[in-house]
Amino acid sequence: EDQVTQSPEALRLQEGESSSLNCSYTVSGLRGLFWYRQDPGKGPEFLFTLYSAGEEKEKERLKATLTKKESFLHITAPKPEDSATYLCAVQAVGSNSGYALNFGKGTSLLVTP
Amino acid sequence: DAGVTQSPTHLIKTRGQQVTLRCSPKSGHDTVSWYQQALGQGPQFIFQYYEEEERQRGNFPDRFSGHQFPNYSSELNVNALLLGDSALYLCASSLLLNEQYFGPGTRLTVT
């Protein structure tokens, strides 16, 4: 069964203090790994899709990387407005499971001034 | 360009009642997926609709049903509501297997 585990559950950073969030996964065949940002009471906001090991994507202060077993979301010099829950999801290959996103529980990030 | 829209924003129902939630996909998208998100948890996949048919279903009971209309909009119906059905219900749209874009969600409270 596909499984997605995110760590840490919660992270508190000072403004400017860089760090990484981890998403480890087990899936029979990976079609894609997705990162989303979710603010309280709102729907997830799409950030990145990664398809193959070694792939990297960047957007402002965020950089996502992918290996065969895990993905990292690196946050460089974060600002208070980066505070949110970051969700990782995998999409598996296969006719019976090729469409659903299987999410982890998320990492709640708080960036203080 | 309007993103994914959902209605209503909030809803309060009594145990045993039935509820219908609505979703309009992002312009150009043909696929709609529904997710349930409990507090402190990641979204859980309910089902996905494509070409007006249910293409894949998650581990949810038959009390959860849906529909997709010719204009690609969708409804989620839940019968015989239980207290445990209280959650944020999210609709996501996509073009085929590409990335899914989420709406703001409907907060359902069952009392």
GROMACS .gro file of C-alpha atoms in nm:
model
  224
    1GLU     CA    1   0.000   0.000   0.000
    2ASP     CA    2   0.123   0.350  -0.085
    3GLN     CA    3   0.251   0.545   0.213
    4VAL     CA    4   0.366   0.904   0.258
    5THR     CA    5   0.538   1.024   0.576
    6GLN     CA    6   0.632   1.385   0.639
    7SER     CA    7   0.875   1.513   0.899
    8PRO     CA    8   0.896   1.703   1.116
    9GLU     CA    9   0.527   1.745   1.209
   10ALA     CA   10   0.595   2.101   1.315
   11LEU     CA   11   0.887   2.337   1.262
   12ARG     CA   12   0.955   2.679   1.408
   13LEU     CA   13   1.217   2.898   1.238
   14GLN     CA   14   1.350   3.245   1.289
   15GLU     CA   15   1.319   3.473   0.987
   16GLY     CA   16   1.620   3.406   0.763
   17GLU     CA   17   1.695   3.064   0.918
   18SER     CA   18   1.705   2.813   0.629
   19SER     CA   19   1.583   2.455   0.674
   20SER     CA   20   1.440   2.151   0.494
   21LEU     CA   21   1.117   1.955   0.516
   22ASN     CA   22   1.120   1.583   0.440
   23CYS     CA   23   0.869   1.361   0.259
   24SER     CA   24   0.948   0.990   0.246
   25TYR     CA   25   0.729   0.762   0.036
   26THR     CA   26   0.669   0.403  -0.061
   27VAL     CA   27   0.475   0.343  -0.380
   28SER     CA   28   0.462   0.058  -0.629
   29GLY     CA   29   0.544   0.291  -0.914
   30LEU     CA   30   0.574   0.668  -0.888
   31ARG     CA   31   0.405   0.876  -1.151
   32GLY     CA   32   0.461   1.206  -0.974
   33LEU     CA   33   0.530   1.371  -0.638
   34PHE     CA   34   0.351   1.695  -0.557
   35TRP     CA   35   0.411   1.971  -0.303
   36TYR     CA   36   0.130   2.196  -0.184
   37ARG     CA   37   0.107   2.484   0.061
   38GLN     CA   38  -0.206   2.517   0.276
   39ASP     CA   39  -0.306   2.817   0.486
   40PRO     CA   40  -0.550   2.760   0.777
   41GLY     CA   41  -0.908   2.697   0.662
   42LYS     CA   42  -0.817   2.718   0.292
   43GLY     CA   43  -0.758   2.475   0.009
   44PRO     CA   44  -0.407   2.354  -0.077
   45GLU     CA   45  -0.212   2.572  -0.321
   46PHE     CA   46  -0.006   2.387  -0.583
   47LEU     CA   47   0.371   2.446  -0.564
   48PHE     CA   48   0.566   2.178  -0.755
   49THR     CA   49   0.548   1.849  -0.941
   50LEU     CA   50   0.853   1.618  -0.956
   51TYR     CA   51   0.856   1.313  -1.181
   52SER     CA   52   1.195   1.145  -1.161
   53ALA     CA   53   1.487   1.101  -0.922
   54GLY     CA   54   1.737   1.384  -0.950
   55GLU     CA   55   1.478   1.637  -1.060
   56GLU     CA   56   1.476   1.979  -0.888
   57LYS     CA   57   1.233   2.270  -0.909
   58GLU     CA   58   1.257   2.620  -0.761
   59LYS     CA   59   1.015   2.900  -0.685
   60GLU     CA   60   1.127   3.208  -0.495
   61ARG     CA   61   1.264   3.084  -0.158
   62LEU     CA   62   1.150   2.724  -0.213
   63LYS     CA   63   1.338   2.440  -0.382
   64ALA     CA   64   1.206   2.086  -0.414
   65THR     CA   65   1.423   1.781  -0.483
   66LEU     CA   66   1.343   1.415  -0.543
   67THR     CA   67   1.523   1.085  -0.485
   68LYS     CA   68   1.392   0.730  -0.525
   69LYS     CA   69   1.269   0.721  -0.166
   70GLU     CA   70   1.211   1.078  -0.054
   71SER     CA   71   1.167   1.441  -0.144
   72PHE     CA   72   1.292   1.753   0.030
   73LEU     CA   73   1.146   2.100   0.033
   74HIS     CA   74   1.427   2.342   0.108
   75ILE     CA   75   1.332   2.686   0.238
   76THR     CA   76   1.604   2.949   0.204
   77ALA     CA   77   1.595   3.261   0.423
   78PRO     CA   78   1.225   3.220   0.510
   79LYS     CA   79   0.996   3.511   0.586
   80PRO     CA   80   0.692   3.518   0.819
   81GLU     CA   81   0.462   3.495   0.516
   82ASP     CA   82   0.605   3.149   0.445
   83SER     CA   83   0.425   3.024   0.757
   84ALA     CA   84   0.178   2.755   0.648
   85THR     CA   85   0.131   2.379   0.637
   86TYR     CA   86   0.327   2.213   0.358
   87LEU     CA   87   0.173   1.897   0.215
   88CYS     CA   88   0.342   1.627   0.009
   89ALA     CA   89   0.142   1.387  -0.210
   90VAL     CA   90   0.228   1.099  -0.444
   91GLN     CA   91   0.046   0.978  -0.751
   92ALA     CA   92   0.105   0.615  -0.844
   93VAL     CA   93   0.126   0.450  -1.181
   94GLY     CA   94  -0.141   0.192  -1.259
   95SER     CA   95  -0.493   0.165  -1.393
   96ASN     CA   96  -0.645   0.118  -1.046
   97SER     CA   97  -0.454   0.390  -0.864
   98GLY     CA   98  -0.326   0.627  -1.124
   99TYR     CA   99  -0.543   0.925  -1.046
  100ALA     CA  100  -0.568   0.980  -0.671
  101LEU     CA  101  -0.324   1.193  -0.476
  102ASN     CA  102  -0.209   1.017  -0.159
  103PHE     CA  103  -0.117   1.286   0.094
  104GLY     CA  104   0.104   1.292   0.400
  105LYS     CA  105  -0.014   1.467   0.717
  106GLY     CA  106   0.189   1.776   0.642
  107THR     CA  107   0.453   1.987   0.816
  108SER     CA  108   0.329   2.295   0.999
  109LEU     CA  109   0.586   2.571   0.952
  110LEU     CA  110   0.597   2.884   1.168
  111VAL     CA  111   0.845   3.159   1.080
  112THR     CA  112   0.889   3.426   1.347
  113PRO     CA  113   1.029   3.777   1.289
  114ASP     CA  114  -0.931   3.325  -1.514
  115ALA     CA  115  -1.145   3.188  -1.233
  116GLY     CA  116  -0.994   2.909  -1.033
  117VAL     CA  117  -1.183   2.621  -0.875
  118THR     CA  118  -1.496   2.738  -0.695
  119GLN     CA  119  -1.698   2.554  -0.432
  120SER     CA  120  -2.029   2.616  -0.262
  121PRO     CA  121  -2.139   2.659   0.003
  122THR     CA  122  -1.847   2.785   0.213
  123HIS     CA  123  -1.985   2.653   0.540
  124LEU     CA  124  -2.266   2.414   0.623
  125ILE     CA  125  -2.417   2.284   0.945
  126LYS     CA  126  -2.627   1.966   0.931
  127THR     CA  127  -2.784   1.730   1.180
  128ARG     CA  128  -2.686   1.364   1.211
  129GLY     CA  129  -2.890   1.151   0.968
  130GLN     CA  130  -2.949   1.430   0.719
  131GLN     CA  131  -2.825   1.445   0.361
  132VAL     CA  132  -2.597   1.711   0.208
  133THR     CA  133  -2.493   1.819  -0.143
  134LEU     CA  134  -2.173   2.009  -0.211
  135ARG     CA  135  -2.094   2.174  -0.544
  136CYS     CA  136  -1.777   2.239  -0.742
  137SER     CA  137  -1.692   2.426  -1.062
  138PRO     CA  138  -1.354   2.336  -1.211
  139LYS     CA  139  -1.085   2.570  -1.335
  140SER     CA  140  -1.139   2.682  -1.693
  141GLY     CA  141  -1.007   2.423  -1.938
  142HIS     CA  142  -1.005   2.136  -1.688
  143ASP     CA  143  -1.208   1.822  -1.751
  144THR     CA  144  -1.144   1.611  -1.439
  145VAL     CA  145  -1.277   1.666  -1.088
  146SER     CA  146  -1.160   1.493  -0.770
  147TRP     CA  147  -1.308   1.515  -0.421
  148TYR     CA  148  -1.113   1.492  -0.094
  149GLN     CA  149  -1.206   1.492   0.275
  150GLN     CA  150  -0.971   1.663   0.518
  151ALA     CA  151  -1.010   1.617   0.893
  152LEU     CA  152  -0.843   1.862   1.130
  153GLY     CA  153  -0.468   1.808   1.147
  154GLN     CA  154  -0.470   1.548   0.869
  155GLY     CA  155  -0.383   1.545   0.501
  156PRO     CA  156  -0.666   1.528   0.246
  157GLN     CA  157  -0.812   1.180   0.185
  158PHE     CA  158  -0.922   1.087  -0.167
  159ILE     CA  159  -1.296   1.018  -0.205
  160PHE     CA  160  -1.341   0.976  -0.582
  161GLN     CA  161  -1.263   1.124  -0.921
  162TYR     CA  162  -1.491   1.203  -1.215
  163TYR     CA  163  -1.398   1.220  -1.581
  164GLU     CA  164  -1.635   1.230  -1.878
  165GLU     CA  165  -1.930   1.221  -1.636
  166GLU     CA  166  -1.824   0.885  -1.491
  167GLU     CA  167  -1.659   0.785  -1.165
  168ARG     CA  168  -1.309   0.684  -1.271
  169GLN     CA  169  -1.157   0.591  -0.935
  170ARG     CA  170  -1.286   0.564  -0.581
  171GLY     CA  171  -1.109   0.580  -0.247
  172ASN     CA  172  -1.194   0.393   0.072
  173PHE     CA  173  -1.525   0.564   0.148
  174PRO     CA  174  -1.869   0.403   0.204
  175ASP     CA  175  -2.154   0.412  -0.046
  176ARG     CA  176  -2.310   0.696   0.153
  177PHE     CA  177  -2.072   0.913  -0.046
  178SER     CA  178  -2.178   0.956  -0.407
  179GLY     CA  179  -2.113   1.206  -0.680
  180HIS     CA  180  -2.197   1.331  -1.021
  181GLN     CA  181  -2.028   1.522  -1.300
  182PHE     CA  182  -2.226   1.733  -1.544
  183PRO     CA  183  -2.158   1.797  -1.916
  184ASN     CA  184  -2.002   2.135  -1.829
  185TYR     CA  185  -1.752   1.944  -1.606
  186SER     CA  186  -1.894   2.080  -1.279
  187SER     CA  187  -1.952   1.825  -1.005
  188GLU     CA  188  -2.154   1.746  -0.696
  189LEU     CA  189  -2.069   1.543  -0.388
  190ASN     CA  190  -2.362   1.391  -0.199
  191VAL     CA  191  -2.340   1.241   0.148
  192ASN     CA  192  -2.639   1.051   0.290
  193ALA     CA  193  -2.717   0.956   0.651
  194LEU     CA  194  -2.462   1.199   0.794
  195LEU     CA  195  -2.252   1.087   1.089
  196LEU     CA  196  -2.068   1.306   1.338
  197GLY     CA  197  -1.745   1.174   1.190
  198ASP     CA  198  -1.832   1.324   0.852
  199SER     CA  199  -1.749   1.669   0.992
  200ALA     CA  200  -1.452   1.789   0.788
  201LEU     CA  201  -1.329   2.025   0.517
  202TYR     CA  202  -1.441   1.889   0.178
  203LEU     CA  203  -1.207   1.984  -0.103
  204CYS     CA  204  -1.266   1.974  -0.475
  205ALA     CA  205  -0.970   1.964  -0.713
  206SER     CA  206  -0.970   1.996  -1.090
  207SER     CA  207  -0.713   1.894  -1.347
  208LEU     CA  208  -0.660   1.831  -1.714
  209LEU     CA  209  -0.627   1.454  -1.749
  210LEU     CA  210  -0.342   1.337  -1.521
  211ASN     CA  211  -0.175   1.674  -1.473
  212GLU     CA  212  -0.143   1.857  -1.143
  213GLN     CA  213  -0.463   1.906  -0.943
  214TYR     CA  214  -0.573   2.255  -0.840
  215PHE     CA  215  -0.784   2.283  -0.528
  216GLY     CA  216  -1.079   2.501  -0.442
  217PRO     CA  217  -1.124   2.680  -0.107
  218GLY     CA  218  -1.327   2.391   0.037
  219THR     CA  219  -1.661   2.351   0.212
  220ARG     CA  220  -1.652   2.325   0.591
  221LEU     CA  221  -1.919   2.072   0.697
  222THR     CA  222  -2.020   2.046   1.060
  223VAL     CA  223  -2.250   1.760   1.166
  224THR     CA  224  -2.422   1.803   1.503
   0.00000   0.00000   0.00000
